[in-house]
PDB file of C-alpha atoms in Angstrom:
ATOM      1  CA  UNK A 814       9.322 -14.417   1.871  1.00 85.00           C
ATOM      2  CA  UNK A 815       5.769 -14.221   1.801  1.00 93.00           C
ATOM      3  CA  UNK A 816       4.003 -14.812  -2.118  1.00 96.00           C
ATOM      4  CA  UNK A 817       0.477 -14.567  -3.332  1.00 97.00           C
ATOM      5  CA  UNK A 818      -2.803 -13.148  -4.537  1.00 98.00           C
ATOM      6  CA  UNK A 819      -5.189 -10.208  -3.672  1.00 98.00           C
ATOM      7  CA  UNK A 820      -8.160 -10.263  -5.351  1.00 97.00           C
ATOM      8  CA  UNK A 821      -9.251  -6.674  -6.305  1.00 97.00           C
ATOM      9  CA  UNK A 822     -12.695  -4.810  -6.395  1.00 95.00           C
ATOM     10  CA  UNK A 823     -14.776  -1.776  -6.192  1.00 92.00           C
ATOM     11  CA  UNK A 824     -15.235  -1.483  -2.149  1.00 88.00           C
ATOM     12  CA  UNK A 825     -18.820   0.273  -3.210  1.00 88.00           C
ATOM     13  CA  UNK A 826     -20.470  -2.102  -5.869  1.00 92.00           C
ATOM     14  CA  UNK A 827     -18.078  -5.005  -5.460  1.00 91.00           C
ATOM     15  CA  UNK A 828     -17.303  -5.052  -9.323  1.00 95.00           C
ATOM     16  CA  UNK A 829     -14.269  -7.513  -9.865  1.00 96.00           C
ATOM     17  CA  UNK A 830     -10.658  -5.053 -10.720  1.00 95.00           C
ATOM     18  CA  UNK A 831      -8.539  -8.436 -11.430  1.00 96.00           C
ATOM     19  CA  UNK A 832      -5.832  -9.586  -8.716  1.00 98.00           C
ATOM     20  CA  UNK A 833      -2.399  -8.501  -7.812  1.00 98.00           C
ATOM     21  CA  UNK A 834       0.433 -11.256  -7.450  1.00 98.00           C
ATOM     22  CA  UNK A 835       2.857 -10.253  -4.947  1.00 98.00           C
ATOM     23  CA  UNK A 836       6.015 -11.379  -3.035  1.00 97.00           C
ATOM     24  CA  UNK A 837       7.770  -9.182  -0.315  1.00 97.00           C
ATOM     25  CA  UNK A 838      10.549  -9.248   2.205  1.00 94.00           C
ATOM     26  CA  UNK A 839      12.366  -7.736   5.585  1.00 91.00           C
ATOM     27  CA  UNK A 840      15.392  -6.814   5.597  1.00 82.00           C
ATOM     28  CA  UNK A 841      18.283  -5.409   7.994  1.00 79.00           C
ATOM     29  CA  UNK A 842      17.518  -1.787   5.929  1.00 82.00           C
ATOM     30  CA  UNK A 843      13.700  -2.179   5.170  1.00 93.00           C
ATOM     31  CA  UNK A 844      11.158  -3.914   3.350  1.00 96.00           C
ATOM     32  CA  UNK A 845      10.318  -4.605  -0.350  1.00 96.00           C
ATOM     33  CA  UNK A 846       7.007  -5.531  -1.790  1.00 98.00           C
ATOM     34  CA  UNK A 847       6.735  -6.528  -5.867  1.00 98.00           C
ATOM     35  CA  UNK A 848       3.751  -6.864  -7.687  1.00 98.00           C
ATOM     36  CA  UNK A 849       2.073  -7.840 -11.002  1.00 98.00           C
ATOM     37  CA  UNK A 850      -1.665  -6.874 -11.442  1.00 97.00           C
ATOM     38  CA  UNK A 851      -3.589  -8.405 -14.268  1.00 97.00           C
ATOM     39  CA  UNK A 852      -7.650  -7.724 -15.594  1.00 96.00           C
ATOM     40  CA  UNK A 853     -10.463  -9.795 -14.625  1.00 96.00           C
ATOM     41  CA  UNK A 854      -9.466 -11.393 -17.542  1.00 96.00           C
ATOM     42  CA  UNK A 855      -6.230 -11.900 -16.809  1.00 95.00           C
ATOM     43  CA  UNK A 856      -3.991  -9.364 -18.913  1.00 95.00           C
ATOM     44  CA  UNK A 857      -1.280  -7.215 -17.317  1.00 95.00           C
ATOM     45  CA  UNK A 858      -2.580  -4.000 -15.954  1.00 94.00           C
ATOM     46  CA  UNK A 859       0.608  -2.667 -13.987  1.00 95.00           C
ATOM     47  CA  UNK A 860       2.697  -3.192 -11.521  1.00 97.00           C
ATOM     48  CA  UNK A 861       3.705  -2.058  -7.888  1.00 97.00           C
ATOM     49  CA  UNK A 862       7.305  -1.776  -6.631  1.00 97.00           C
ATOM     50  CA  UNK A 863       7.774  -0.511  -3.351  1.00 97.00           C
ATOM     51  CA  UNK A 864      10.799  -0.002  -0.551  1.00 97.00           C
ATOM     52  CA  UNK A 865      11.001   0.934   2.317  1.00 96.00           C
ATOM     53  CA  UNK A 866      13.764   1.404   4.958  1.00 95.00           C
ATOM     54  CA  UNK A 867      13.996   0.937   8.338  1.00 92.00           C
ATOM     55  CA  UNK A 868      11.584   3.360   9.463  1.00 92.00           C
ATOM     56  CA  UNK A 869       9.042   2.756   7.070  1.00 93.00           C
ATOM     57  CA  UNK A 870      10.072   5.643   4.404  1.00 95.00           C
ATOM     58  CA  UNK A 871       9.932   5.247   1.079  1.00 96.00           C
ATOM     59  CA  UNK A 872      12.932   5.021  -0.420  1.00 95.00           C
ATOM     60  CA  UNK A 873      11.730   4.463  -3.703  1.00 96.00           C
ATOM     61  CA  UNK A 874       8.436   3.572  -5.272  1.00 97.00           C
ATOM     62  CA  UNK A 875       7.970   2.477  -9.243  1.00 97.00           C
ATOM     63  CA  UNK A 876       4.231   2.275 -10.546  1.00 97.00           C
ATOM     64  CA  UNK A 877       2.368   1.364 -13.575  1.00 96.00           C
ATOM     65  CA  UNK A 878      -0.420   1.482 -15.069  1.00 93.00           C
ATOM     66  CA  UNK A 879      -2.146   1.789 -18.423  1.00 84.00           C
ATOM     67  CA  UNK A 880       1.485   3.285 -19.703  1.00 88.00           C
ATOM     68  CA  UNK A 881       1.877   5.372 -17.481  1.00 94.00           C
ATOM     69  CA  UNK A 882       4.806   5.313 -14.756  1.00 95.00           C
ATOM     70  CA  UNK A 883       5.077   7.208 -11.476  1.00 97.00           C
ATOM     71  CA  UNK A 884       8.963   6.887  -9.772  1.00 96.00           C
ATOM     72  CA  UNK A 885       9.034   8.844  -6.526  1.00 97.00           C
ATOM     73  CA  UNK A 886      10.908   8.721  -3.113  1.00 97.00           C
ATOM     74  CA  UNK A 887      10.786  10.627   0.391  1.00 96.00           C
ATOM     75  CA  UNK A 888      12.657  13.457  -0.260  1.00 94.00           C
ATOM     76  CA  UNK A 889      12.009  16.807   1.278  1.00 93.00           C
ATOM     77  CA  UNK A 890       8.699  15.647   2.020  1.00 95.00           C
ATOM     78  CA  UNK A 891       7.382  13.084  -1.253  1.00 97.00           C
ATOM     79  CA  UNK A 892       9.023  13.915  -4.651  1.00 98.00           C
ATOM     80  CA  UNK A 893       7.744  11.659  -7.612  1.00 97.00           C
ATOM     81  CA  UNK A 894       8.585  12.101 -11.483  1.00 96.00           C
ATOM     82  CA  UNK A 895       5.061  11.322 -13.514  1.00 96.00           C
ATOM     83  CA  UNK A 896       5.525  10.204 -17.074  1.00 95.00           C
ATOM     84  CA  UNK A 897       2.703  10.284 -19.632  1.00 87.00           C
ATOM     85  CA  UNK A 898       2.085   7.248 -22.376  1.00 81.00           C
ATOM     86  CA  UNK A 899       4.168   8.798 -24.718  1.00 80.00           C
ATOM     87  CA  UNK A 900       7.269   9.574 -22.783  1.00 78.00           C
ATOM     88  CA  UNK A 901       7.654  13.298 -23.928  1.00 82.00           C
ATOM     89  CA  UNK A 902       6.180  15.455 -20.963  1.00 82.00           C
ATOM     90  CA  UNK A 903       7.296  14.461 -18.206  1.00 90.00           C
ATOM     91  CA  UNK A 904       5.680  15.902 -14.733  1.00 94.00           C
ATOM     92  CA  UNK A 905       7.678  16.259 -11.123  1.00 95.00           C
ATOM     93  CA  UNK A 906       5.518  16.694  -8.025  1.00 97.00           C
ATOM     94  CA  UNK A 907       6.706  17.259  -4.257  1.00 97.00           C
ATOM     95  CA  UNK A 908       4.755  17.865  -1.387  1.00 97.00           C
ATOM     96  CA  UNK A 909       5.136  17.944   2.073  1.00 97.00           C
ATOM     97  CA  UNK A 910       3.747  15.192   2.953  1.00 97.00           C
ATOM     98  CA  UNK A 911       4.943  11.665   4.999  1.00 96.00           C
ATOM     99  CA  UNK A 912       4.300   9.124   2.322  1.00 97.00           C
ATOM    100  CA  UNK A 913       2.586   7.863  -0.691  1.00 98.00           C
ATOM    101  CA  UNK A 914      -0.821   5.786  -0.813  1.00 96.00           C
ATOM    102  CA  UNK A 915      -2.615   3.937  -4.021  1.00 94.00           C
ATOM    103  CA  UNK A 916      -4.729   0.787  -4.379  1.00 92.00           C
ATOM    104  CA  UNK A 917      -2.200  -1.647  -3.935  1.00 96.00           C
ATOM    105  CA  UNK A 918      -2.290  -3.741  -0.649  1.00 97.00           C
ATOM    106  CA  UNK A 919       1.506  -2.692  -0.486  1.00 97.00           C
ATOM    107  CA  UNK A 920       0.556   1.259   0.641  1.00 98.00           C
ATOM    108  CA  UNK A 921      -1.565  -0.167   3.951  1.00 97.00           C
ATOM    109  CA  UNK A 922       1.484  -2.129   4.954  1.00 97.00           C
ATOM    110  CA  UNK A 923       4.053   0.834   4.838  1.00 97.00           C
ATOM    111  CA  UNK A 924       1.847   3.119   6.649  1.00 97.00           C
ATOM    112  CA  UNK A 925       1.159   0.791   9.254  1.00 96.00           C
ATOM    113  CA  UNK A 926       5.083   0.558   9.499  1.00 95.00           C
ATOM    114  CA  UNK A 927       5.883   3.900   9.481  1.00 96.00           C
ATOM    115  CA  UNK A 928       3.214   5.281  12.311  1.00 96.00           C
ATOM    116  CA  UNK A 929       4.570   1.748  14.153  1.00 95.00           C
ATOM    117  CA  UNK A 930       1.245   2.429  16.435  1.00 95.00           C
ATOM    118  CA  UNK A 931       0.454   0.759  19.844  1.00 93.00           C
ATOM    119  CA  UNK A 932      -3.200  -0.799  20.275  1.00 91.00           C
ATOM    120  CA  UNK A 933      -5.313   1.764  22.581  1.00 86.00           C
ATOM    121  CA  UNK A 934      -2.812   4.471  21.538  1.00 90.00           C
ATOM    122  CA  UNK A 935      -4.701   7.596  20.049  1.00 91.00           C
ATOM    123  CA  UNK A 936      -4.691   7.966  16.057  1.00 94.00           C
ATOM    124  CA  UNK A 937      -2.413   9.903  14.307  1.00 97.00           C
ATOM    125  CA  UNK A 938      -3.019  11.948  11.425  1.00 97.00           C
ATOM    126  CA  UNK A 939      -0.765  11.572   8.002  1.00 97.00           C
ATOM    127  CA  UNK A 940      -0.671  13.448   4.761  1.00 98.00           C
ATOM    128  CA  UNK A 941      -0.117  11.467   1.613  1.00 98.00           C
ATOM    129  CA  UNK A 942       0.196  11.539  -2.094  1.00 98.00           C
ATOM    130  CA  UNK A 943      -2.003   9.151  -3.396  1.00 97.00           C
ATOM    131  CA  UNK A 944      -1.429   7.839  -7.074  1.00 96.00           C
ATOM    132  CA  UNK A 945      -5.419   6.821  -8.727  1.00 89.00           C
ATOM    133  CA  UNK A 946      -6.206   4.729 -11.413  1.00 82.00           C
ATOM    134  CA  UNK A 947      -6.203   4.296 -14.398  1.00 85.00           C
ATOM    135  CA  UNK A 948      -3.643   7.223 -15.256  1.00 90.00           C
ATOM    136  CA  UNK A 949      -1.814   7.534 -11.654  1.00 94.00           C
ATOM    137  CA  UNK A 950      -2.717  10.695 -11.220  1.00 94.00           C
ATOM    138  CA  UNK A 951      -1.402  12.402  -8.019  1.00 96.00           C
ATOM    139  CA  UNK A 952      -3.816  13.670  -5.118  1.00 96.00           C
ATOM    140  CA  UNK A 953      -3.007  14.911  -1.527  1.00 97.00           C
ATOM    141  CA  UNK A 954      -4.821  13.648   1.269  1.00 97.00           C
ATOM    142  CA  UNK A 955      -4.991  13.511   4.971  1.00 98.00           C
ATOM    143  CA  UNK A 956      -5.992  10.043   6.749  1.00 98.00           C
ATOM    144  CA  UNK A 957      -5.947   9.369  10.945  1.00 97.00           C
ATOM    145  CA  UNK A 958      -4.799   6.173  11.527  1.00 98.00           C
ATOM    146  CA  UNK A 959      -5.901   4.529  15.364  1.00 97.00           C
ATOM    147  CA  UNK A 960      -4.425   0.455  15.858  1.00 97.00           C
ATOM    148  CA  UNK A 961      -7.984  -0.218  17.600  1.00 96.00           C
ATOM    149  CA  UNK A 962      -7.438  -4.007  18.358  1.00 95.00           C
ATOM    150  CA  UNK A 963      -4.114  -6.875  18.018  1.00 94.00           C
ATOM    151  CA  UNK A 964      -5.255 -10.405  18.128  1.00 94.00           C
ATOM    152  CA  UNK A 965      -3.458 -13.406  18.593  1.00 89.00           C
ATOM    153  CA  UNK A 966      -4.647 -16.392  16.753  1.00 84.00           C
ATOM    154  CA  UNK A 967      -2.589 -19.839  16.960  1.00 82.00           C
ATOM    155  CA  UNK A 968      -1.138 -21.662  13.696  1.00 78.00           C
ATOM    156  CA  UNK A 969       0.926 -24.414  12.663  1.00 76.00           C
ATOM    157  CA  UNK A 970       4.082 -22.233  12.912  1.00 73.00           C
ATOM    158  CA  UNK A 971       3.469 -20.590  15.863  1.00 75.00           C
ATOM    159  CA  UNK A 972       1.102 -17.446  17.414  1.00 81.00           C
ATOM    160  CA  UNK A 973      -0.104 -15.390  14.146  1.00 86.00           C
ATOM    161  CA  UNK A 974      -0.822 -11.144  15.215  1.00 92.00           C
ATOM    162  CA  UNK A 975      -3.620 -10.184  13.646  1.00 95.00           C
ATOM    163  CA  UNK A 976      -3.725  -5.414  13.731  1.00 96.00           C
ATOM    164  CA  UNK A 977      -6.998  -3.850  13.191  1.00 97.00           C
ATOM    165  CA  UNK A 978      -6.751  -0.577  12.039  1.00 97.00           C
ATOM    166  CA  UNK A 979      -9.529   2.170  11.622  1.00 97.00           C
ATOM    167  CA  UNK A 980      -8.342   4.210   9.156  1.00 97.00           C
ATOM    168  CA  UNK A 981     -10.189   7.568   8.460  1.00 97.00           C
ATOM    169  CA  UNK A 982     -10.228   9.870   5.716  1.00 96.00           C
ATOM    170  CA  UNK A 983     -10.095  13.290   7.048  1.00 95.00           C
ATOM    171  CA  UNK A 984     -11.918  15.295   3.990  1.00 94.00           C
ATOM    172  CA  UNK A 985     -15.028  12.986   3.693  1.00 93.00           C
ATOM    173  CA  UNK A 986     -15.068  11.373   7.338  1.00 93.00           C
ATOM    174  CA  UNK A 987     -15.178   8.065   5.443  1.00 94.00           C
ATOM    175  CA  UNK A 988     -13.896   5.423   8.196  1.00 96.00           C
ATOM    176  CA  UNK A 989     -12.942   2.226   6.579  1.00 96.00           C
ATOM    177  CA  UNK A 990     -10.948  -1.184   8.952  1.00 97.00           C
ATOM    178  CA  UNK A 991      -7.980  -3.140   8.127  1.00 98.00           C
ATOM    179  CA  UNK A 992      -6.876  -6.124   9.136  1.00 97.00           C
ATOM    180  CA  UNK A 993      -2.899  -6.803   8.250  1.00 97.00           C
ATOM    181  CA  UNK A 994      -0.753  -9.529  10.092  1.00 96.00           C
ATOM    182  CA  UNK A 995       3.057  -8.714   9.706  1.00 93.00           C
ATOM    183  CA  UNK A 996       3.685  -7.626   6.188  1.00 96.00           C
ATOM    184  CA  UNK A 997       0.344  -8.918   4.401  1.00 97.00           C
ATOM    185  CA  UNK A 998      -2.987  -7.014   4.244  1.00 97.00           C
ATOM    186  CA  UNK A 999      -5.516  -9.971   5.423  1.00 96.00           C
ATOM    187  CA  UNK A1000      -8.739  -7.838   4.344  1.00 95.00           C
ATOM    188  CA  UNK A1001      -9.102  -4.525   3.545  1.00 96.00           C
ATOM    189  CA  UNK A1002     -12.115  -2.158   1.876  1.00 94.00           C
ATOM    190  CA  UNK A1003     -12.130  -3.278  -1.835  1.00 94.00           C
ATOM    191  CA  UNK A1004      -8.801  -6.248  -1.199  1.00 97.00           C
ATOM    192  CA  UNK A1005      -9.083 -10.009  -0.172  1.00 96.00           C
ATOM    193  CA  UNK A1006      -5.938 -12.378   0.266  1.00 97.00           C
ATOM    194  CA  UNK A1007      -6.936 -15.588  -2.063  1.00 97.00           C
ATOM    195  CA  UNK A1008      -3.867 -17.404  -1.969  1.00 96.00           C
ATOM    196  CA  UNK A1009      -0.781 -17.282   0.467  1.00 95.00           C
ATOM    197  CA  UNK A1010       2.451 -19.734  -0.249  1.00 93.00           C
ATOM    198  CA  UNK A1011       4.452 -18.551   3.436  1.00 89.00           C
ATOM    199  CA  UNK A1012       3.379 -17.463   7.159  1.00 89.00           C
ATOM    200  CA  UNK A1013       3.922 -13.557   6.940  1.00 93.00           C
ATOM    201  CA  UNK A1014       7.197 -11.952   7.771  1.00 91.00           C
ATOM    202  CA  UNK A1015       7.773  -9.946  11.033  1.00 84.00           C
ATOM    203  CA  UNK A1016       9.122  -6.493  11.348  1.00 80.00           C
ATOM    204  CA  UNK A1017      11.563  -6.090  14.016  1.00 65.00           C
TER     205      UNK A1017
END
């Protein structure tokens, strides 16, 4: 079960976000990823939880952030239930769409499971609901995703495959690369792993 840190921060202007402590698992029906996220300083900021089955769907997702909470699921497309600081007006969302997307590390990990891409293969286009901080607020998008290069670099416990991704945003034409080995994002536009405690799991 792999545990750590991702250090957060503005891909643009580099300005520190705070970190996100996570742990995640396989399972025989899916994957879960949990997460804390604290300040720069250090206080709680939200938190991420995230499964997925077998396919890479998400079965349910929980956010939160700055009191507010997002609870969705794939279901007829993405269906999410957005609740406001105060807990009295409620918003539901759904949209036809294959999955959702945010900051957190988690997101780059179930895409990459889902489209379950081969290296040299052409990209394939996705719509998602992304959730943006501070207030989660929902926004569609369409991304390509292309699996450009898979390198193999030896450890202690064995060979370690290391996916490079491209990953484009369709509206702006904004390509950005990331670099994930198993279930854990290795580098990504505005995330760095500082601290692993286990190799990475393998999806089947």
């Amino acid at each position: 079960m792999p545990r750590g840190r991702y250090s957060l921060h503005d891909p643009h202007d580099h300005t520190p976000l705070g970190a996100e402590h996570f742990h995640c698992a396989t399972g025989p029906s899916g994957w879960r990823y949990v997460s804390q996220l604290t300040t720069p300083s250090g206080e709680h900021a939200g938190s991420v939880d995230l499964t997925l089955d077998d396919l890479g769907r998400p079965i349910r997702v929980q956010l939160h952030a700055a009191s507010w909470q997002v609870r969705g699921a794939a279901l007829d497309g993405v269906t999410w239930v957005r609740t406001d600081p105060t807990g009295e007006h409620a918003t539901e969302g759904n949209v036809p769409a294959h999955a959702f997307t945010g900051a957190s590390p988690a997101f780059y990990v179930a895409l990459s499971r889902m489209l379950r891409l081969s290296p040299g293969e052409g990209a394939k286009r996705v719509r998602l609901v992304a959730f943006t901080s501070p207030v989660l607020a929902p926004r569609t998008l369409d991304q390509s995703w292309a699996l450009v290069d898979r390198t193999a670099h030896a450890t202690d416990s064995g060979p370690l495959e290391v996916d490079a991704y491209q990953v484009s945003d369709l509206e702006t034409g904004e390509q950005q690369t990331v670099h994930l080995a198993g279930d854990v994002v290795l580098s990504a536009p505005g995330i760095e792993l500082e601290e692993l405690e286990s190799p990475p799991s393998s999806f089947a």
